[in-house]
Short mmCIF file of C-alpha atoms and ligand atoms in Angstrom, two decimals:
data_model
loop_
_atom_site.label_atom_id
_atom_site.label_comp_id
_atom_site.label_asym_id
_atom_site.label_seq_id
_atom_site.Cartn_x
_atom_site.Cartn_y
_atom_site.Cartn_z
CA MET A 1056 -0.12 0.08 0.14
CA GLN A 1057 1.53 3.41 -1.13
CA TYR A 1058 0.57 5.90 1.89
CA SER A 1059 0.59 9.69 1.22
CA GLU A 1060 1.00 10.52 4.83
CA ILE A 1061 1.35 9.75 8.44
CA MET A 1062 -0.99 11.30 10.65
CA VAL A 1063 0.40 11.84 14.20
CA ARG A 1064 -1.60 12.24 16.96
CA TYR A 1065 -0.55 14.05 20.06
CA GLY A 1066 -0.71 12.54 23.70
CA GLU A 1067 -0.81 14.09 27.24
CA LEU A 1068 0.34 17.42 26.09
CA SER A 1069 -2.84 18.23 24.35
CA THR A 1070 -4.06 19.08 27.82
CA LYS A 1071 -1.36 21.20 29.01
CA GLY A 1072 -2.90 24.33 28.56
CA LYS A 1073 -0.46 27.23 28.30
CA ASN A 1074 2.94 25.13 28.03
CA GLN A 1075 0.96 23.60 24.86
CA LYS A 1076 2.90 25.66 22.37
CA ALA A 1077 6.40 24.68 24.01
CA PHE A 1078 5.52 21.00 24.14
CA ILE A 1079 4.15 20.92 20.57
CA GLY A 1080 7.46 22.59 19.10
CA ARG A 1081 9.64 20.24 21.24
CA LEU A 1082 7.60 17.09 20.14
CA ASN A 1083 8.10 18.19 16.40
CA GLY A 1084 11.41 19.08 16.91
CA ASN A 1085 12.16 15.53 18.03
CA ILE A 1086 10.13 14.01 15.27
CA ALA A 1087 12.16 15.99 12.56
CA LYS A 1088 15.19 15.07 14.71
CA THR A 1089 14.49 11.14 14.57
CA LEU A 1090 13.55 11.26 10.71
CA HIS A 1091 16.49 13.38 9.81
CA ASP A 1092 17.87 10.89 7.26
CA PHE A 1093 14.83 10.86 5.27
CA PRO A 1094 15.14 13.93 2.96
CA GLY A 1095 11.91 13.55 0.89
CA LEU A 1096 9.34 13.84 3.91
CA THR A 1097 7.61 17.07 4.54
CA ILE A 1098 6.61 17.62 8.38
CA ARG A 1099 3.71 19.73 8.86
CA PRO A 1100 2.75 20.51 12.71
CA LYS A 1101 -0.64 21.40 13.41
CA ARG A 1102 -2.23 22.37 17.05
CA ASP A 1103 -3.30 18.78 17.73
CA ARG A 1104 -1.55 16.67 15.26
CA THR A 1105 1.15 16.58 12.89
CA HIS A 1106 1.29 15.42 9.20
CA ILE A 1107 4.27 14.05 7.97
CA GLU A 1108 3.76 13.94 4.19
CA LEU A 1109 6.03 11.01 2.51
CA ASN A 1110 6.12 12.18 -0.93
CA GLY A 1111 6.90 8.76 -2.10
CA THR A 1112 9.00 7.46 1.04
CA ASP A 1113 7.90 3.83 2.31
CA ALA A 1114 5.67 4.47 5.25
CA THR A 1115 7.09 1.15 7.53
CA PRO A 1116 10.57 2.47 8.37
CA ILE A 1117 9.09 6.10 9.40
CA MET A 1118 6.65 4.11 11.50
CA ASP A 1119 9.11 2.03 13.29
CA ARG A 1120 11.00 5.37 14.16
CA LEU A 1121 7.77 7.28 15.28
CA GLN A 1122 7.15 4.19 17.68
CA LYS A 1123 9.91 5.73 19.86
CA VAL A 1124 9.22 9.31 20.11
CA PHE A 1125 7.72 10.02 23.44
CA GLY A 1126 4.60 12.50 23.38
CA ILE A 1127 2.88 10.57 20.40
CA GLN A 1128 -0.42 9.06 21.37
CA SER A 1129 -1.06 7.19 18.13
CA PHE A 1130 -0.23 7.44 14.46
CA SER A 1131 -2.21 6.55 11.44
CA PRO A 1132 -0.52 5.82 7.66
CA SER A 1133 -3.19 7.44 5.51
CA VAL A 1134 -4.08 8.21 1.76
CA GLN A 1135 -4.81 11.51 0.31
CA VAL A 1136 -7.65 11.60 -2.39
CA GLU A 1137 -9.14 14.46 -4.33
CA LYS A 1138 -12.48 15.42 -3.10
CA ASP A 1139 -14.09 13.35 -5.48
CA MET A 1140 -16.39 10.75 -4.49
CA ASP A 1141 -15.99 8.34 -7.03
CA LYS A 1142 -11.97 8.60 -6.45
CA VAL A 1143 -12.45 8.66 -2.55
CA LYS A 1144 -14.42 5.41 -2.74
CA ALA A 1145 -12.18 3.71 -4.78
CA ALA A 1146 -9.18 4.54 -2.69
CA ALA A 1147 -11.26 3.47 0.40
CA LEU A 1148 -11.84 0.03 -1.15
CA GLU A 1149 -8.27 -0.32 -2.02
CA LEU A 1150 -7.10 0.45 1.34
CA VAL A 1151 -9.92 -1.76 2.76
CA ASN A 1152 -8.92 -4.85 0.78
CA ALA A 1153 -5.49 -4.10 1.92
CA THR A 1154 -5.99 -4.19 5.40
CA ALA A 1155 -9.33 -5.89 6.47
CA ALA A 1156 -9.37 -9.76 6.29
CA ASN A 1157 -12.44 -11.50 5.21
CA GLY A 1158 -15.53 -11.38 7.27
CA VAL A 1159 -13.91 -9.01 10.07
CA THR A 1160 -16.33 -6.13 11.37
CA PHE A 1161 -15.94 -2.78 10.50
CA LYS A 1162 -17.40 0.96 10.68
CA VAL A 1163 -16.50 4.20 9.07
CA GLU A 1164 -15.85 7.46 11.00
CA THR A 1165 -15.71 10.75 9.48
CA LYS A 1166 -14.13 13.82 10.45
CA ARG A 1167 -15.13 17.02 8.78
CA ALA A 1168 -12.83 19.94 9.16
CA ASP A 1169 -13.97 21.82 5.87
CA LYS A 1170 -17.48 22.49 6.53
CA THR A 1171 -18.00 23.57 3.19
CA PHE A 1172 -17.78 20.05 1.58
CA PRO A 1173 -21.25 19.09 0.67
CA LEU A 1174 -21.66 15.64 2.58
CA ASP A 1175 -21.87 15.95 6.34
CA THR A 1176 -20.16 13.52 8.81
CA ASN A 1177 -23.46 11.26 8.79
CA ALA A 1178 -23.81 11.52 5.08
CA MET A 1179 -20.29 10.50 4.51
CA ASN A 1180 -20.53 7.67 6.95
CA LEU A 1181 -23.40 6.28 4.97
CA ALA A 1182 -21.96 6.87 1.65
CA MET A 1183 -18.92 4.87 2.46
CA GLY A 1184 -20.31 2.45 4.58
CA ASP A 1185 -23.00 1.60 1.89
CA PHE A 1186 -20.34 1.48 -1.00
CA LEU A 1187 -18.15 -0.82 1.02
CA THR A 1188 -20.87 -3.38 2.24
CA VAL A 1189 -21.83 -3.78 -1.50
CA GLN A 1190 -18.05 -4.24 -2.73
CA ARG A 1191 -17.44 -6.38 0.44
CA PRO A 1192 -20.36 -8.39 1.52
CA ASP A 1193 -18.11 -10.10 3.55
CA LEU A 1194 -17.67 -7.07 6.21
CA VAL A 1195 -20.03 -7.03 8.86
CA VAL A 1196 -20.73 -3.49 10.28
CA LYS A 1197 -20.37 -3.15 14.02
CA MET A 1198 -20.50 0.43 15.72
CA LYS A 1199 -18.46 -0.78 19.31
CA HIS A 1200 -15.07 -2.05 19.13
CA PRO A 1201 -14.95 -3.24 15.28
CA ASP A 1202 -11.92 -4.88 13.94
CA VAL A 1203 -11.35 -2.20 11.37
CA THR A 1204 -12.36 1.55 11.45
CA LEU A 1205 -12.13 3.22 7.96
CA ARG A 1206 -11.15 6.86 9.29
CA VAL A 1207 -12.21 9.67 6.72
CA GLU A 1208 -10.87 13.09 7.05
CA ILE A 1209 -12.39 16.04 5.16
CA ARG A 1210 -9.75 18.75 5.11
CA ARG A 1211 -9.70 21.70 3.12
CA GLU A 1212 -6.94 20.61 0.82
CA ALA A 1213 -8.09 16.89 0.30
CA ILE A 1214 -9.71 13.90 1.82
CA PHE A 1215 -7.61 11.48 3.96
CA LEU A 1216 -8.42 7.81 4.50
CA SER A 1217 -6.90 5.54 7.10
CA THR A 1218 -7.49 2.13 8.56
CA THR A 1219 -4.65 1.68 10.78
CA THR A 1220 -4.05 3.39 14.32
CA ILE A 1221 -0.74 2.39 15.71
CA LYS A 1222 -0.08 3.11 19.53
CA GLY A 1223 2.65 5.46 20.25
CA ALA A 1224 5.09 5.33 23.18
CA GLY A 1225 2.97 7.67 24.85
CA GLY A 1226 4.78 10.00 27.79
CA LEU A 1227 6.03 13.43 27.09
CA PRO A 1228 8.32 14.84 24.78
CA VAL A 1229 11.99 14.46 25.49
CA GLY A 1230 13.47 17.90 26.84
CA THR A 1231 10.30 19.21 27.96
CA ALA A 1232 10.72 18.44 32.03
CA GLY A 1233 14.19 19.55 31.60
CA LYS A 1234 18.11 18.28 31.91
CA ALA A 1235 19.24 15.54 34.41
CA ALA A 1236 22.16 13.44 35.48
CA MET A 1237 21.44 9.55 35.09
CA MET A 1238 23.73 7.33 37.29
CA LEU A 1239 24.00 4.32 34.70
CA SER A 1240 25.74 1.26 35.73
CA GLY A 1241 26.11 -1.93 33.58
CA GLY A 1242 23.19 -3.66 35.37
CA ILE A 1243 19.39 -4.34 34.53
CA ASP A 1244 17.87 -1.42 36.53
CA SER A 1245 19.47 1.57 35.53
CA PRO A 1246 18.78 1.48 31.93
CA VAL A 1247 15.33 0.70 32.65
CA ALA A 1248 15.08 3.95 34.99
CA ALA A 1249 16.95 5.86 32.15
CA TYR A 1250 14.11 4.80 29.61
CA LEU A 1251 11.23 6.01 32.15
CA ALA A 1252 13.00 9.23 32.78
CA LEU A 1253 12.94 9.71 28.81
CA LYS A 1254 9.45 8.86 28.99
CA ARG A 1255 8.52 11.66 31.38
CA GLY A 1256 10.01 14.01 28.89
CA VAL A 1257 13.48 14.13 31.06
CA ASP A 1258 16.74 14.84 28.97
CA ILE A 1259 19.42 12.70 30.69
CA GLU A 1260 23.19 12.67 30.49
CA MET A 1261 24.58 9.41 31.60
CA VAL A 1262 27.31 9.19 34.56
CA HIS A 1263 29.17 5.75 34.60
CA PHE A 1264 31.72 5.07 37.10
CA PHE A 1265 34.80 2.91 36.13
CA SER A 1266 37.69 1.31 37.87
CA PRO A 1267 40.56 0.23 35.39
CA PRO A 1268 42.28 -2.10 35.98
CA TYR A 1269 39.83 -3.81 38.23
CA THR A 1270 36.94 -3.01 35.74
CA SER A 1271 37.80 -3.91 31.89
CA ASP A 1272 37.12 -1.84 28.94
CA ASN A 1273 34.13 -4.30 28.20
CA ALA A 1274 32.38 -2.82 31.52
CA MET A 1275 32.42 0.68 30.07
CA ASN A 1276 31.63 -0.48 26.84
CA LYS A 1277 28.56 -2.45 28.02
CA ALA A 1278 27.46 0.83 29.61
CA LYS A 1279 28.15 2.74 26.37
CA GLU A 1280 26.13 0.26 24.27
CA LEU A 1281 23.27 0.47 26.89
CA THR A 1282 23.06 4.00 26.19
CA ALA A 1283 23.31 3.62 22.49
CA LYS A 1284 20.02 1.29 22.84
CA LEU A 1285 18.26 4.39 24.37
CA THR A 1286 19.47 6.91 22.11
CA PRO A 1287 16.71 6.41 19.49
CA TYR A 1288 14.12 7.58 22.24
CA VAL A 1289 16.14 11.04 22.19
CA GLY A 1290 18.48 11.22 19.40
CA SER A 1291 21.77 11.27 21.12
CA ILE A 1292 22.85 11.13 24.54
CA THR A 1293 26.17 12.31 26.39
CA PHE A 1294 28.05 9.67 28.41
CA ILE A 1295 30.37 10.79 31.08
CA GLY A 1296 32.77 8.43 32.37
CA VAL A 1297 34.31 8.84 35.72
CA PRO A 1298 37.62 7.39 36.77
CA PHE A 1299 36.69 5.93 40.33
CA THR A 1300 39.95 3.75 40.96
CA HIS A 1301 41.71 6.07 43.23
CA THR A 1302 38.80 6.61 45.44
CA GLN A 1303 37.64 2.97 45.75
CA GLU A 1304 41.61 2.23 46.45
CA GLU A 1305 41.58 4.61 49.13
CA ILE A 1306 38.16 3.61 50.92
CA LYS A 1307 39.27 0.14 50.81
CA ALA A 1308 42.52 0.94 52.35
CA LYS A 1309 40.97 3.18 55.20
CA VAL A 1310 37.51 2.62 55.75
CA PRO A 1311 36.20 -0.75 57.88
CA GLU A 1312 34.56 -3.23 55.80
CA GLY A 1313 31.08 -2.89 56.98
CA TYR A 1314 30.94 0.64 55.53
CA LEU A 1315 32.80 0.19 52.18
CA MET A 1316 29.56 -0.01 50.19
CA THR A 1317 27.83 2.96 51.93
CA ILE A 1318 30.82 5.28 51.44
CA GLN A 1319 31.58 4.12 48.10
CA ARG A 1320 27.99 5.27 47.28
CA ARG A 1321 28.18 8.43 49.06
CA MET A 1322 31.32 9.20 46.83
CA MET A 1323 29.48 8.39 43.84
CA LEU A 1324 26.64 10.59 44.93
CA ARG A 1325 28.65 13.35 45.55
CA LEU A 1326 30.54 13.27 42.25
CA THR A 1327 27.32 12.82 40.18
CA GLU A 1328 26.04 15.95 42.02
CA ALA A 1329 29.08 17.96 41.33
CA ILE A 1330 28.94 16.73 37.89
CA ALA A 1331 25.24 17.79 37.57
CA LYS A 1332 25.62 21.14 38.73
CA GLN A 1333 28.72 21.78 36.32
CA ARG A 1334 26.27 20.77 33.84
CA GLY A 1335 23.15 22.53 34.53
CA ASP A 1336 21.54 19.44 35.37
CA LEU A 1337 18.70 19.96 37.80
CA VAL A 1338 17.67 16.34 39.31
CA ILE A 1339 19.81 12.86 39.47
CA PHE A 1340 18.17 9.69 38.52
CA ASN A 1341 19.15 6.23 39.63
CA GLY A 1342 18.02 2.74 39.10
CA GLU A 1343 17.88 1.90 42.81
CA SER A 1344 14.87 -0.39 44.03
CA VAL A 1345 13.54 -0.44 47.53
CA GLY A 1346 15.04 -3.74 49.21
CA GLN A 1347 16.65 -5.24 46.34
CA VAL A 1348 20.11 -5.44 47.82
CA ALA A 1349 21.96 -4.19 50.92
CA SER A 1350 22.40 -0.68 49.56
CA GLN A 1351 19.02 -0.26 48.53
CA THR A 1352 17.52 -0.64 52.08
CA LEU A 1353 15.52 2.72 53.33
CA ALA A 1354 18.41 3.06 56.16
CA SER A 1355 21.02 2.70 53.42
CA MET A 1356 19.31 5.07 50.89
CA ALA A 1357 19.27 7.57 53.96
CA ALA A 1358 22.68 7.28 54.89
CA ILE A 1359 24.00 7.54 51.03
CA ASN A 1360 21.41 10.48 50.25
CA ASP A 1361 23.13 12.37 53.45
CA VAL A 1362 25.79 13.81 51.05
CA SER A 1363 23.34 15.44 48.47
CA VAL A 1364 20.77 18.32 48.65
CA MET A 1365 19.78 17.63 45.16
CA PRO A 1366 16.41 15.67 44.29
CA ILE A 1367 16.89 12.10 43.69
CA VAL A 1368 14.28 10.39 41.33
CA ARG A 1369 14.31 6.54 41.43
CA PRO A 1370 12.01 5.50 38.87
CA VAL A 1371 11.89 1.92 39.66
CA ALA A 1372 12.11 2.19 43.28
CA THR A 1373 8.83 0.47 43.63
CA MET A 1374 9.23 -2.07 41.01
CA ASP A 1375 9.69 -5.88 41.49
CA LYS A 1376 12.75 -7.25 39.82
CA THR A 1377 10.34 -9.53 37.69
CA GLU A 1378 8.68 -6.11 36.42
CA ILE A 1379 11.75 -4.27 35.78
CA ILE A 1380 13.02 -7.41 33.79
CA ALA A 1381 9.99 -7.59 31.46
CA GLN A 1382 10.39 -3.86 30.78
CA ALA A 1383 14.51 -4.58 30.22
CA GLU A 1384 13.13 -7.01 27.60
CA LYS A 1385 10.70 -4.56 26.10
CA ILE A 1386 13.29 -2.09 25.50
CA ASP A 1387 15.99 -4.57 24.28
CA THR A 1388 18.30 -3.64 27.14
CA TYR A 1389 18.12 -7.04 29.14
CA GLU A 1390 20.46 -9.23 27.08
CA LEU A 1391 23.16 -6.48 27.33
CA SER A 1392 22.72 -6.13 30.73
CA ILE A 1393 23.25 -9.82 31.91
CA MET A 1394 26.45 -9.96 30.14
CA PRO A 1395 29.07 -10.65 32.73
CA PHE A 1396 31.66 -8.01 32.57
CA GLU A 1397 32.33 -6.86 36.23
CA ASP A 1398 31.00 -3.48 37.71
CA CYS A 1399 33.17 -1.26 39.66
CA CYS A 1400 30.70 -1.72 42.72
CA THR A 1401 30.58 -5.70 42.56
CA ILE A 1402 34.54 -5.69 42.90
CA PHE A 1403 34.87 -3.92 45.51
CA ALA A 1404 31.92 -4.97 47.39
CA PRO A 1405 32.14 -6.13 50.79
CA PRO A 1406 31.22 -9.69 51.65
CA ALA A 1407 28.65 -8.62 54.35
CA PRO A 1408 27.78 -4.87 53.72
CA LYS A 1409 25.87 -3.21 56.46
CA THR A 1410 21.88 -2.93 55.54
CA GLN A 1411 21.28 -0.98 58.47
CA PRO A 1412 24.29 1.80 58.13
CA ARG A 1413 24.21 4.96 60.83
CA ILE A 1414 24.83 8.34 59.16
CA ASP A 1415 26.73 9.38 62.04
CA LYS A 1416 29.14 6.45 61.44
CA ALA A 1417 29.23 7.16 57.75
CA ARG A 1418 30.40 10.90 58.40
CA TYR A 1419 32.79 9.65 60.93
CA TYR A 1420 34.77 7.09 58.72
CA GLU A 1421 34.74 9.61 55.86
CA THR A 1422 37.22 11.64 57.66
CA LYS A 1423 39.48 8.96 57.18
CA ILE A 1424 39.54 9.97 53.42
CA ASP A 1425 40.61 12.95 51.59
CA VAL A 1426 37.02 13.44 50.02
CA GLN A 1427 37.50 16.52 48.32
CA GLY A 1428 41.17 15.78 46.79
CA LEU A 1429 39.43 12.54 45.48
CA MET A 1430 36.83 14.41 44.10
CA ASP A 1431 38.69 16.92 42.29
CA GLU A 1432 41.13 14.34 40.94
CA ALA A 1433 38.13 12.21 39.28
CA LEU A 1434 36.56 15.31 38.05
CA ALA A 1435 39.71 16.83 36.21
CA ASN A 1436 39.84 13.51 34.44
CA LEU A 1437 35.96 13.10 33.08
CA SER A 1438 35.48 11.30 29.87
CA ILE A 1439 32.79 12.69 27.75
CA ASP A 1440 31.37 11.28 24.41
CA VAL A 1441 28.27 11.69 22.72
CA ILE A 1442 26.40 8.65 21.57
CA ARG A 1443 24.06 8.02 18.56
CA PRO A 1444 21.83 5.46 17.63
CA GLY A 1445 23.19 2.45 15.97
CA GLN A 1446 26.87 2.62 17.60
CA GLU A 1447 28.28 -0.51 18.84
CA PHE A 1448 30.94 -0.56 21.39
CA LEU A 1449 31.12 -4.32 22.26
CA ASN A 1450 32.73 -7.06 20.17
CA GLN A 1451 29.71 -8.66 18.71
CA ASP A 1452 31.45 -12.05 17.94
CA GLN A 1453 29.48 -14.52 19.58
CA ASP A 1454 32.44 -16.88 19.94
CA ILE A 1455 34.32 -14.40 22.07
CA ILE A 1456 31.33 -13.60 24.26
CA ALA A 1457 30.73 -17.41 24.45
CA ASP A 1458 34.30 -17.79 25.98
CA LEU A 1459 33.51 -14.88 28.42
CA LEU A 1460 30.60 -16.47 29.64
P1 LIG B 1110 21.86 -1.92 38.24
O1 LIG B 1110 21.02 -3.00 37.88
O2 LIG B 1110 21.27 -0.35 37.59
O3 LIG B 1110 23.12 -1.91 38.41
P2 LIG B 1110 21.44 -2.92 41.05
O4 LIG B 1110 20.38 -3.34 41.31
O5 LIG B 1110 22.65 -3.84 40.41
O6 LIG B 1110 21.10 -1.92 39.66
P3 LIG B 1110 23.44 -1.42 42.57
O7 LIG B 1110 24.77 -1.91 41.77
O8 LIG B 1110 23.54 -1.40 43.95
O9 LIG B 1110 21.89 -2.06 41.91
O10 LIG B 1110 23.16 0.13 41.95
C1 LIG B 1110 22.17 0.83 42.25
C2 LIG B 1110 22.17 2.03 41.70
O11 LIG B 1110 23.29 2.85 41.73
C3 LIG B 1110 22.31 1.67 39.98
O12 LIG B 1110 21.04 1.65 39.55
C4 LIG B 1110 22.92 3.06 39.56
O13 LIG B 1110 21.86 4.22 39.14
C5 LIG B 1110 24.00 3.45 40.58
N1 LIG B 1110 24.97 2.66 40.04
C6 LIG B 1110 25.80 1.41 40.47
N2 LIG B 1110 26.82 1.31 40.15
C7 LIG B 1110 27.11 2.37 38.88
C8 LIG B 1110 28.28 2.58 37.98
N3 LIG B 1110 29.00 2.02 38.13
N4 LIG B 1110 28.17 3.78 37.55
C9 LIG B 1110 27.06 4.73 37.79
N5 LIG B 1110 26.05 4.48 38.55
C10 LIG B 1110 26.18 3.49 39.18
MG1 LIG B 1111 24.59 -2.97 39.69
#
């Protein structure tokens, strides 16, 4: 089926009153960005929808991209026809034949924006319904929840027909909520948290701690590849690598074992906050989930959170592991996340971290290390990359991966 345009309906943003203009502007900017390598398209934003004129471009790859743009409620590939009833009927029949299987239920739904068109909504519904039931006697008319709805839109310039409505990604256009620092490990949870942040319109920058030689290049590359997996939702994502070896060695040497994890996490959070401030990020996101591991008891969260005044959002805080995994599978990060490249936290993890650390003790043990000096050193050596869709960082050779497993 050769479609002439894809009609995009906005989601939640149509209810946002005064901000509406900014939201629509951002959404259309994001649509244009994700479709930048299809030069044949014309994108026409309107108040409550956007028309993407295909001008001969195949609709399928365009729709794949649109599926990942937050703020889109649904979209429909449509056929444009002259305002001539014979032509409208012929095009409708072709469309219905291409999309409605034998014996399905259907209805016609007309929207008339051009009030000068001689047939009103009802008359158009009847005319098309009658015509189609004669041409396709197998079809059964059904008003409530039919299998196929033929949508007829009478606009000033032409009539548009569609039989397919595809659910969009929902959420809010990325960028409308402002900028945040996302603490990304190589695990299962933080990529899901990052996805959920993007879904609410947050423009995230990844902050990743690495500890060579205790962590391999692969650990860092895995975090970068996870980031690449999320870029289609936003265009590109900045990835900030924070060297953490010296800090971890110092903590290991000076802090009692029960508090190693707590102090490491406090240092991570301090550094993330410092980076966020430098870069104008307003909030920190992480992948903590209540009660999942020792560092994620409420006592632990409180002892870690003690070092920061910046708001911390934990999108997966109340999700079960199975729910997080299901989401990771949906966004295709799960397979990557379970690849066994050791994370800096795993390597320095004490055998029995305190599940009920005390804030006063954490503060006291921290006086044994040079907090500011270690931070300055790490901050002076950040690595900053911009990651784009399709970039690969890990060796995809299955034999090599199999050897590592
Ligand atoms: P994840 O699956 O996200 O790694 P997890 O259940 O393994 O989570 P932890 O390893 O305790 O939990 O990490 C909790 C959170 O701390 C992570 O979700 C992430 O936000 C942050 N974090 C942990 N390790 C790193 C790291 N190396 N770099 C950046 N952030 C990290
Ligand atoms: Mg982890």
